[in-house]
Tab-separated table of C-alpha atoms in Angstrom:
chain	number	residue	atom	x	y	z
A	1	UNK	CA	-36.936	32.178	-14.053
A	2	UNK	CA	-39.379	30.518	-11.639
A	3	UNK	CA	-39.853	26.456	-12.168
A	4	UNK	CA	-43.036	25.568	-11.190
A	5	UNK	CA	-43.794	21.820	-10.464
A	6	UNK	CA	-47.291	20.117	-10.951
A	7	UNK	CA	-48.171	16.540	-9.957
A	8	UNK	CA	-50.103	14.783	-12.633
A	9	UNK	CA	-53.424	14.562	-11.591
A	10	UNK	CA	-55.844	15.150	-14.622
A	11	UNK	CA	-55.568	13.955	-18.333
A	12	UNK	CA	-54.292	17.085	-19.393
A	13	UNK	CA	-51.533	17.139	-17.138
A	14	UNK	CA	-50.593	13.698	-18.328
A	15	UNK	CA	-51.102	14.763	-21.875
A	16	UNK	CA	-48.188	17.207	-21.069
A	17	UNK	CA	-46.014	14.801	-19.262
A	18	UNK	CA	-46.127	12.877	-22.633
A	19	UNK	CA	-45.888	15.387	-25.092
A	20	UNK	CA	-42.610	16.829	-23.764
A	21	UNK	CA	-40.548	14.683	-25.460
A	22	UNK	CA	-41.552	15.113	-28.866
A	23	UNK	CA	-41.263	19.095	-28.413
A	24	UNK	CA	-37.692	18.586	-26.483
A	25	UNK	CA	-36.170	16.317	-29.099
A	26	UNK	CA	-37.928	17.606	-32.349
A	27	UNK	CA	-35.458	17.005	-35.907
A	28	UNK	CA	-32.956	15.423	-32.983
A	29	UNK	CA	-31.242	13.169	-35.341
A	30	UNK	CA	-29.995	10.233	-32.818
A	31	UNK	CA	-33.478	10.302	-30.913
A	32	UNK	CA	-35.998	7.637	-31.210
A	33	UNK	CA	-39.565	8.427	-30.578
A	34	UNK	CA	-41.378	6.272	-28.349
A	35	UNK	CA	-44.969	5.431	-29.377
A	36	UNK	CA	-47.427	7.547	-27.351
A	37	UNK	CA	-49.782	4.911	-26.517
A	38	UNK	CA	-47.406	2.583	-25.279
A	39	UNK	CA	-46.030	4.726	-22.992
A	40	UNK	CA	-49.801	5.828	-21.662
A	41	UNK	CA	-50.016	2.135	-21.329
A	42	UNK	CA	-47.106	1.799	-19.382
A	43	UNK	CA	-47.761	4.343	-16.979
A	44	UNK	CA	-51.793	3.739	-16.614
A	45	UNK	CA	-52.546	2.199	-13.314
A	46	UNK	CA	-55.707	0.561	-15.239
A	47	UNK	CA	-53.602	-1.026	-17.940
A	48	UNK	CA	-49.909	-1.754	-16.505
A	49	UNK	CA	-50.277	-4.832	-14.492
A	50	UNK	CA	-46.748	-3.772	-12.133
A	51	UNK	CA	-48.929	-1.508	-10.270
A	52	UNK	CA	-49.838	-5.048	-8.697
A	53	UNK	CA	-47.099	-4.026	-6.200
A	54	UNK	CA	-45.755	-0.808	-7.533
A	55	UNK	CA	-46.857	2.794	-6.553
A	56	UNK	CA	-45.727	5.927	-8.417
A	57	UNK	CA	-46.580	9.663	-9.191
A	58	UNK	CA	-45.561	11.870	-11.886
A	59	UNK	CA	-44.263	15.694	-11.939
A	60	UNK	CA	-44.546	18.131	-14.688
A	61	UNK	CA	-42.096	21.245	-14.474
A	62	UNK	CA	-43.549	24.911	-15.742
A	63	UNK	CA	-41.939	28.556	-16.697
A	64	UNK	CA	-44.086	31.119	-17.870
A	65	UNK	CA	-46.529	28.449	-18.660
A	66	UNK	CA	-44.497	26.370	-20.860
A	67	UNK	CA	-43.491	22.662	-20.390
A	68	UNK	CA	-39.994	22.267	-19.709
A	69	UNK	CA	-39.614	19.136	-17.394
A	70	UNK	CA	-41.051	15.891	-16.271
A	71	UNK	CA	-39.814	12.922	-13.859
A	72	UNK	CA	-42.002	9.762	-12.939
A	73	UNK	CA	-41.400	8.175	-9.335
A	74	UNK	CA	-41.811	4.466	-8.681
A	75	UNK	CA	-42.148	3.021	-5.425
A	76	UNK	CA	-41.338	-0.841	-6.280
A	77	UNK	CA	-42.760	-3.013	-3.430
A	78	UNK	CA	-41.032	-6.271	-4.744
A	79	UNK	CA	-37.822	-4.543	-5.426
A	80	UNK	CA	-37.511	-3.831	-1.733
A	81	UNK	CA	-38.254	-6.791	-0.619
A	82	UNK	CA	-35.868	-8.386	-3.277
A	83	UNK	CA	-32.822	-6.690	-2.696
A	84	UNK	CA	-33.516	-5.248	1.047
A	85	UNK	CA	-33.217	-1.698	-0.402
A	86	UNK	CA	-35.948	0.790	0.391
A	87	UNK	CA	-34.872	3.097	-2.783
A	88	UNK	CA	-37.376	4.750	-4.525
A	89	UNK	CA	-37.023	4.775	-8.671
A	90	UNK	CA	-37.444	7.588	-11.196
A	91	UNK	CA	-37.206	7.567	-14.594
A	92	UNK	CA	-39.024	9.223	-17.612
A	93	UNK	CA	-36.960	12.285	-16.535
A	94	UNK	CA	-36.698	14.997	-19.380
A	95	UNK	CA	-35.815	18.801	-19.187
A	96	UNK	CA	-34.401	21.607	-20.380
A	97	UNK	CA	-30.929	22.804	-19.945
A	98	UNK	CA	-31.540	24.971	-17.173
A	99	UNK	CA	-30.379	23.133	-13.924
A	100	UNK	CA	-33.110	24.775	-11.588
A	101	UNK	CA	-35.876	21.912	-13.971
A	102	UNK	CA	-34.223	19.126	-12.405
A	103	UNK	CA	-33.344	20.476	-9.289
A	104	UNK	CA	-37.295	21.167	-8.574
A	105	UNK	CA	-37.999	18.020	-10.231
A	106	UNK	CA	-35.756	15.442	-8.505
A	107	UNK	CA	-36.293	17.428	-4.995
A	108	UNK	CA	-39.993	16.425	-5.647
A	109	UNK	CA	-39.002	13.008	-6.159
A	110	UNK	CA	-36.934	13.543	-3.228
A	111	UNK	CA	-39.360	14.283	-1.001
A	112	UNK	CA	-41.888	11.157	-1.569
A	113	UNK	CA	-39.032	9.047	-1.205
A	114	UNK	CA	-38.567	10.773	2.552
A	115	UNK	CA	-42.215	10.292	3.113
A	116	UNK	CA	-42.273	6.871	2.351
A	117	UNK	CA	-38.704	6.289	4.459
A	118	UNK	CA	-36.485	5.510	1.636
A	119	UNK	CA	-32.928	5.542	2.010
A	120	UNK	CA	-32.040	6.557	-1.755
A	121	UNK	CA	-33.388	7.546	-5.001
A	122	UNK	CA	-31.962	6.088	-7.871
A	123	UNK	CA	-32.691	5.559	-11.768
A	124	UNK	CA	-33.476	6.174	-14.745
A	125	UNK	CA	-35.193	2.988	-14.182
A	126	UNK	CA	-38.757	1.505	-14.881
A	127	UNK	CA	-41.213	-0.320	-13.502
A	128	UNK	CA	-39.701	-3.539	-14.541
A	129	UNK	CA	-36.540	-4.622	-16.365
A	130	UNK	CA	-38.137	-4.223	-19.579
A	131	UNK	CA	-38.895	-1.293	-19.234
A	132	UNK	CA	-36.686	2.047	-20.229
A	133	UNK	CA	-33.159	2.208	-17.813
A	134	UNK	CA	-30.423	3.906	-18.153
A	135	UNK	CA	-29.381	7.823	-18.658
A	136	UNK	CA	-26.820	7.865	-21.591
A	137	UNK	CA	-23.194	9.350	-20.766
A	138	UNK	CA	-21.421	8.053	-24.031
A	139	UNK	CA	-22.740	7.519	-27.589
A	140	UNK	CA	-24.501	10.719	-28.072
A	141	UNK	CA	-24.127	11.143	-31.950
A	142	UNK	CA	-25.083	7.550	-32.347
A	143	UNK	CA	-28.908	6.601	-33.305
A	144	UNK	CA	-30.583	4.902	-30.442
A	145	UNK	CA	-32.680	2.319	-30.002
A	146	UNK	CA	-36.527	1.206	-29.859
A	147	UNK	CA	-35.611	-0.631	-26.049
A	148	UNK	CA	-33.536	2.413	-25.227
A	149	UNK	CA	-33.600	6.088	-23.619
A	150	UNK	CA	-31.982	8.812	-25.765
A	151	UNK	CA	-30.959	11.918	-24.149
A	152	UNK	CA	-29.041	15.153	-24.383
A	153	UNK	CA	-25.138	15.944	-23.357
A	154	UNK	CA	-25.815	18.280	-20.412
A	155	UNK	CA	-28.206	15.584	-18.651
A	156	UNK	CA	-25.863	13.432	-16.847
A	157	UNK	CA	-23.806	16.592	-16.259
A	158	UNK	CA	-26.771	18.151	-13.969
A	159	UNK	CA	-27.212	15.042	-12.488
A	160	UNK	CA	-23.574	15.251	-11.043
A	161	UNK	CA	-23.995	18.668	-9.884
A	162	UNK	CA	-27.087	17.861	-8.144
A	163	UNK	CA	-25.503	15.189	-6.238
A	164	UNK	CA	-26.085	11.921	-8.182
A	165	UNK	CA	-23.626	9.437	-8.584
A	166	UNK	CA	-22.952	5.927	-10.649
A	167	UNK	CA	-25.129	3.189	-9.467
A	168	UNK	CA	-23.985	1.019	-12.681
A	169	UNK	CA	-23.671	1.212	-15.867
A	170	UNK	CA	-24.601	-0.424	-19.186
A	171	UNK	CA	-22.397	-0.948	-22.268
A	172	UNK	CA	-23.567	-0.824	-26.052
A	173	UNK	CA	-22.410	-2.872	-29.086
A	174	UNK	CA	-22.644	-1.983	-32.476
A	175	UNK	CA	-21.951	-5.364	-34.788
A	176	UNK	CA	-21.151	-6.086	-37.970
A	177	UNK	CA	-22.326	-9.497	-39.321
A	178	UNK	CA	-19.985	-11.174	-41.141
A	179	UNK	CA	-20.036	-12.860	-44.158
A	180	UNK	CA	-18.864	-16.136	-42.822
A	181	UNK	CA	-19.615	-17.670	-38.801
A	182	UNK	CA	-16.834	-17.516	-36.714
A	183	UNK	CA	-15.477	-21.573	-37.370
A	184	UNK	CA	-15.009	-21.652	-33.724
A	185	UNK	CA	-18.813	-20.526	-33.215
A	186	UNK	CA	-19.822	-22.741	-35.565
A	187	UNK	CA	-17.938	-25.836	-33.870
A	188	UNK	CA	-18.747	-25.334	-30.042
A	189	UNK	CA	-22.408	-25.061	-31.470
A	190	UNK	CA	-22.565	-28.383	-33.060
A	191	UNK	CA	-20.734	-30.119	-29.726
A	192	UNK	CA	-22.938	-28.546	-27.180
A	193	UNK	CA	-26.023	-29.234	-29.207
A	194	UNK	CA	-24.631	-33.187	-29.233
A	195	UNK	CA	-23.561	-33.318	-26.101
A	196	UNK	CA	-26.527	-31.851	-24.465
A	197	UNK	CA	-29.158	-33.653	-26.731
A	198	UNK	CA	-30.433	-30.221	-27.216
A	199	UNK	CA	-32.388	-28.781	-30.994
A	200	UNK	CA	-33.485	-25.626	-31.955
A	201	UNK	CA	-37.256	-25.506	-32.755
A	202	UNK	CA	-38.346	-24.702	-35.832
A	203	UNK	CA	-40.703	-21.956	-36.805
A	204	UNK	CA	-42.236	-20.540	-39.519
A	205	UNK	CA	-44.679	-18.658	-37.901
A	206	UNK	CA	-45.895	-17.136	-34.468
A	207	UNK	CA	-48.316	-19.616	-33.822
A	208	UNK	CA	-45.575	-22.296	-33.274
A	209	UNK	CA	-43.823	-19.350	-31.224
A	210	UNK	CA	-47.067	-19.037	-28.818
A	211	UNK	CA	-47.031	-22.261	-27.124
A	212	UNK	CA	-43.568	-21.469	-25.517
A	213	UNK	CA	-44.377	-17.396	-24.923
A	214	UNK	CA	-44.727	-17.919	-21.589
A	215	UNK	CA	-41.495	-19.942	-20.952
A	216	UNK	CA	-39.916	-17.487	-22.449
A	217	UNK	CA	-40.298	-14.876	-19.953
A	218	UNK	CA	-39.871	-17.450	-17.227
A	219	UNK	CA	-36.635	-18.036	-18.424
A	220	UNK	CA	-35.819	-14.860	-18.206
A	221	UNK	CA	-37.044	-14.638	-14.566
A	222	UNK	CA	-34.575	-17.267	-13.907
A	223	UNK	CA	-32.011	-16.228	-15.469
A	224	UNK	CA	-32.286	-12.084	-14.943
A	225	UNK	CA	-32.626	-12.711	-11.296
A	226	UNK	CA	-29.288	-11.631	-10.040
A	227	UNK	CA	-28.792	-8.496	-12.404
A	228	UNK	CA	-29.366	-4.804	-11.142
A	229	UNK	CA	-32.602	-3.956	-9.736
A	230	UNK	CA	-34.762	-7.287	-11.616
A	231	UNK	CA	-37.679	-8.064	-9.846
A	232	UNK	CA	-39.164	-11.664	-10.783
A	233	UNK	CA	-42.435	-10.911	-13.440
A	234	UNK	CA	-46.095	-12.027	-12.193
A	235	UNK	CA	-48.003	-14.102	-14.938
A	236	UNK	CA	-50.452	-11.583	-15.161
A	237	UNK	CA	-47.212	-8.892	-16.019
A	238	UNK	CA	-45.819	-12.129	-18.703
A	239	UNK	CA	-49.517	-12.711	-19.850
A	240	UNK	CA	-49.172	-8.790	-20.512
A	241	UNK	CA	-45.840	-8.429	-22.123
A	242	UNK	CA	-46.641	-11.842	-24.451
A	243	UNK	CA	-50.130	-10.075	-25.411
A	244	UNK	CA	-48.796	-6.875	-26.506
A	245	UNK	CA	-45.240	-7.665	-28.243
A	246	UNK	CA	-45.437	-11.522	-29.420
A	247	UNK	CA	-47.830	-10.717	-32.067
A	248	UNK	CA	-45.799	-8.270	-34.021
A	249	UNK	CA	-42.199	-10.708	-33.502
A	250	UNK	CA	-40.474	-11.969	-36.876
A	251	UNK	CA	-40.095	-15.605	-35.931
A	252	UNK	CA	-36.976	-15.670	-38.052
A	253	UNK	CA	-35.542	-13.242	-35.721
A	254	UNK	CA	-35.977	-15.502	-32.498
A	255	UNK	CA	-34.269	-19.169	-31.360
A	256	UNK	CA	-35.550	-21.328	-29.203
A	257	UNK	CA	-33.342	-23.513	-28.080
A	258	UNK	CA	-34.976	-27.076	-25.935
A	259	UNK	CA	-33.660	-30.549	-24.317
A	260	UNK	CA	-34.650	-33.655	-25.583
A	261	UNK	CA	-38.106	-33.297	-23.119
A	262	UNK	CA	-38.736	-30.270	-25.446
A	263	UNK	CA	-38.495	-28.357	-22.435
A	264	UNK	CA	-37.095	-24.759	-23.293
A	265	UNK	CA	-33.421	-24.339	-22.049
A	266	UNK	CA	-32.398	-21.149	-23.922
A	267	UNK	CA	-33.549	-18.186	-26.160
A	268	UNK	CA	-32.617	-15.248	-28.369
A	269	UNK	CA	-35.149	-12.194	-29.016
A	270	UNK	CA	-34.205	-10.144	-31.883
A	271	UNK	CA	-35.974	-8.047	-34.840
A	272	UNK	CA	-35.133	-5.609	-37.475
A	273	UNK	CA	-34.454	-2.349	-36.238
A	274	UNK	CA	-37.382	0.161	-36.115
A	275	UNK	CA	-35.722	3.183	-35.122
A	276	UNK	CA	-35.269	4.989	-38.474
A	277	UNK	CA	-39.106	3.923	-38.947
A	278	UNK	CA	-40.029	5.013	-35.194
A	279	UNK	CA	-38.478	8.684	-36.311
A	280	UNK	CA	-40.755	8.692	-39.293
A	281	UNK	CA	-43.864	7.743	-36.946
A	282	UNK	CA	-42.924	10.266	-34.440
A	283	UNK	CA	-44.753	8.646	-31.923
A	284	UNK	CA	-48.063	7.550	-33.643
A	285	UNK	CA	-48.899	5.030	-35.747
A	286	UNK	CA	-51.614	6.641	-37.465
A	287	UNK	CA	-52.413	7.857	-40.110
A	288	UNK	CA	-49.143	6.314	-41.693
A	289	UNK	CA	-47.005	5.438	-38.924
A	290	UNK	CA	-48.011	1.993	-39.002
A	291	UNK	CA	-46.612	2.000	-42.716
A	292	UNK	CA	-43.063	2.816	-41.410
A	293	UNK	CA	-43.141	0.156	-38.894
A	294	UNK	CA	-44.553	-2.461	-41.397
A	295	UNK	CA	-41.872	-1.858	-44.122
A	296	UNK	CA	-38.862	-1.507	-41.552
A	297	UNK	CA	-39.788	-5.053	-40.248
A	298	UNK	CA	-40.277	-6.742	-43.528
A	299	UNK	CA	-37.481	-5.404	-45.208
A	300	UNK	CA	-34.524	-4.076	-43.100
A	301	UNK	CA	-30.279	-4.310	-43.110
A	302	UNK	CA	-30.150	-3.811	-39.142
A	303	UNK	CA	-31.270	-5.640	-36.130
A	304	UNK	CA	-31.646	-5.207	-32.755
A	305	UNK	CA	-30.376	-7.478	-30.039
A	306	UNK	CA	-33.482	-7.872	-27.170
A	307	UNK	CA	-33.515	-10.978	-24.900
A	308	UNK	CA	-30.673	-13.981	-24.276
A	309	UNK	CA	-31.440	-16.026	-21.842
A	310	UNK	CA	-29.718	-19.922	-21.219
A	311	UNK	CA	-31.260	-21.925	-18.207
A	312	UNK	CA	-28.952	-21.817	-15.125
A	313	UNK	CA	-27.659	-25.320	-15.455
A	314	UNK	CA	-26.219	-24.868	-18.975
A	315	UNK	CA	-24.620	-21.087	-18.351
A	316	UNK	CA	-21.146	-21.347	-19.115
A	317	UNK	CA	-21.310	-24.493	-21.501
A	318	UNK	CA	-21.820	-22.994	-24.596
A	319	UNK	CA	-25.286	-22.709	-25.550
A	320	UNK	CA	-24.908	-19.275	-26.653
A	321	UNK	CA	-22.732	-19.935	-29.503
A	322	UNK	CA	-26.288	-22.103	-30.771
A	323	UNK	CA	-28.077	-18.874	-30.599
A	324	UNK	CA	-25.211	-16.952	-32.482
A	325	UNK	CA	-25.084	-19.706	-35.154
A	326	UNK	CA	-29.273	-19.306	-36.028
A	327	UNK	CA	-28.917	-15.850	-35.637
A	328	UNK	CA	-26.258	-15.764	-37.990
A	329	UNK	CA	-27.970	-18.222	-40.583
A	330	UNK	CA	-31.021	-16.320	-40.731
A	331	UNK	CA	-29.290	-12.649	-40.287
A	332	UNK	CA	-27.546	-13.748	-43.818
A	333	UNK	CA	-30.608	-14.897	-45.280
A	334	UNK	CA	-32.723	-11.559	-44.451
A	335	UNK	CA	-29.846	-9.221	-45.532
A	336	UNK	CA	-29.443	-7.912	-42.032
A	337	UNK	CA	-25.669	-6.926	-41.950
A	338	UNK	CA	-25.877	-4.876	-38.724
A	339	UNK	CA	-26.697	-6.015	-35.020
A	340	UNK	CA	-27.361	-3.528	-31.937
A	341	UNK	CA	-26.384	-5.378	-28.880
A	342	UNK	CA	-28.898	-2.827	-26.888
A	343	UNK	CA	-27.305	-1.996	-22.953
A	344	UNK	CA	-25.160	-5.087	-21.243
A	345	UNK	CA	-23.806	-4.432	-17.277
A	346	UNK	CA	-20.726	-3.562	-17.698
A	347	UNK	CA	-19.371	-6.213	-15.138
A	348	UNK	CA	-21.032	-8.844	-17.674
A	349	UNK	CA	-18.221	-10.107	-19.241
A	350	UNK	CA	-19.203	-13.236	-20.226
A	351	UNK	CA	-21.781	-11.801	-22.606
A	352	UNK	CA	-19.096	-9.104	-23.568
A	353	UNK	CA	-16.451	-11.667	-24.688
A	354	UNK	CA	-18.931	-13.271	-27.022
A	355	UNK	CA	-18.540	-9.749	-29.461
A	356	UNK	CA	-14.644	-10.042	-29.110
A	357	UNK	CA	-15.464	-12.867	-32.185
A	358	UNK	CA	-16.633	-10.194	-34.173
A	359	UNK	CA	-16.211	-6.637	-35.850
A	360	UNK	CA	-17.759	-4.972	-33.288
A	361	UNK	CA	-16.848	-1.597	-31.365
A	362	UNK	CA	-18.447	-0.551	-28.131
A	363	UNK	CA	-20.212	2.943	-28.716
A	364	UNK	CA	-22.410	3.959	-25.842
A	365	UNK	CA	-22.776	3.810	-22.473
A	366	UNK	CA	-25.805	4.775	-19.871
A	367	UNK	CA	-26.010	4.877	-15.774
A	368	UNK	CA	-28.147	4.338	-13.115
A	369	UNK	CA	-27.364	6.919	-11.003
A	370	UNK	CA	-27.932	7.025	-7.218
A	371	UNK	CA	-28.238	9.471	-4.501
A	372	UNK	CA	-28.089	8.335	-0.717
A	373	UNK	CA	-30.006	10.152	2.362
């Protein structure tokens, strides 16, 4: 059958290159929906401040007139100036299981990147870091994640065939909380917080969380810097980010961790899992979508795992095992009794180790692939 493919060029085009998803993964039990407008958001060159320095384009793939495929290209200035790599990024890839959708797609991905004089193509990846990365190749009859991309057996399969290899990979944890804090946790918590003249501020709600948004995020430029593909964020990208998720944060999900100059050294992002409630949106929160989301972040047994970040100068002495000890205090006192660690490089062993204190059991695992010119 004949695969047509259509750059997205008018709203209804793009109303297609959304829509896909929710028709491809319909009843999928391990899917999580994304929510429609945020992902307009995202790839609106009005609204997403990365097209600052990014370009892109999107495909949609056509039989007979039906929808059956869609890939996003992103042309990240910064990245190729950070790393020295003149790859061009896809991601938002979906299709059918018929391997001539992603053959037409990712050959018109393919050919931009020539135009422009890239060397390689390579994703699932986003605009930024925090933005969807990753194709999963393990974990497929586990529920996913609201920070992560769900897809279907035969993907990462056709990718292979089509020439595609690993870039890297990501690693998953699922956690139990246990009833008690590891006593060696609990120990190296209380020295390094001594020793360092360091305190966790308190919050009771997001207004005291505000005034340190920002540093937040610069932490994590600092600290992010070296992993796969991070570019540094602009302040008009953290103004962004801060603007659109800090107001709906539980602050009893979150540490902050500062010195004695109350300068922020550390952090750990977390919040009760919404994916159960993002399946019962199904992409909108309206009329009653909102509902789900409400009650799933008041009242909730699971959590997800977001953002760690420890400044530079104390990695390696410990401060983590502060974050683990608030997270565990107030994971006991909300009844959360499961933790999603969300995707960790697999070379990251340091952060790895940390679940080796803990029931926990590694059960997915997603790849940026790569293909070379």
């Amino acid at each position: 059958m004949e695969t047509i493919i259509q750059e997205v060029t008018s709203k209804k085009q793009m109303n297609a290159f959304l829509d896909l998803p929710y028709v491809l993964y319909k009843g999928n039990p391990y899917n999580i929906p994304k929510l429609r407008f945020d992902e307009a958001a995202t790839l609106n060159r009005a609204k997403n401040p990365a097209f600052d320095f990014c370009e892109a384009k999107y495909w949609v793939a056509y039989q007979n007139g039906k929808v059956v495929g869609r890939v996003a290209a992103i042309y990240n200035k910064k990245y190729v100036e950070t790393w020295k790599n003149n790859y061009l990024r896809f991601g938002w890839i979906d299709f059918i299981e018929d391997i001539e959708v992603p053959r037409a797609l990712l050959a018109a991905v393919e050919g931009w990147a020539k135009v422009l004089g890239c060397t390689a193509v390579h994703g699932p990846l986003g605009f930024t870091d925090l933005d969807f990365e990753g194709m999963l190749i393990e974990g497929f009859q586990e529920i996913g994640t609201m920070a992560t991309i769900y897809n279907y057996p035969y993907y990462p399969v056709m990718m292979e065939q089509l020439g595609y290899g690993k870039a890297v990979d990501w690693v998953e944890y699922r956690i139990n909380v246990p009833e008690k804090l590891p006593e060696n946790i609990a120990k190296i918590a209380d020295l390094v917080e001594k020793r360092y003249k360091l305190h966790v501020v308190p919050m009771t709600s997001t207004k005291h969380l505000k005034p340190y948004a920002s540093e937040v995020f610069k932490l994590v430029n600092e600290t992010y810097s070296e992993l796969y593909g991070v570019v540094e964020l602009t302040q008009r990208q953290i103004d962004y980010y801060v603007k659109m998720y800090f107001s709906m944060i539980r602050v009893d999900c979150i540490t902050l961790i500062a010195n004695e100059a109350n300068q922020l050294v550390g952090f750990g992002i977390s919040m009760p899992s919404l994916s159960k409630a993002l399946q019962k949106a199904n992409g909108s929160l309206f009329p009653f979508g909102f509902i789900h989301l409400l009650k799933a972040l008041k009242k909730n047994t699971e959590a997800d795992l977001l953002l760690i970040g420890i400044d530079k100068t104390l990695q390696g002495k410990g401060v983590n095992a502060i974050v683990l000890r608030e997270f565990h205090k107030n994971y006991q006192k909300a009844g959360i009794k499961i933790i999603e660690s969300n995707p960790e490089l697999e070379e990251n062993k340091k952060v790895q180790s940390i679940w080796d204190h803990f029931p926990a059991r590694q059960h997915k695992r997603r790849r940026c692939f790569i293909k070379h010119f």
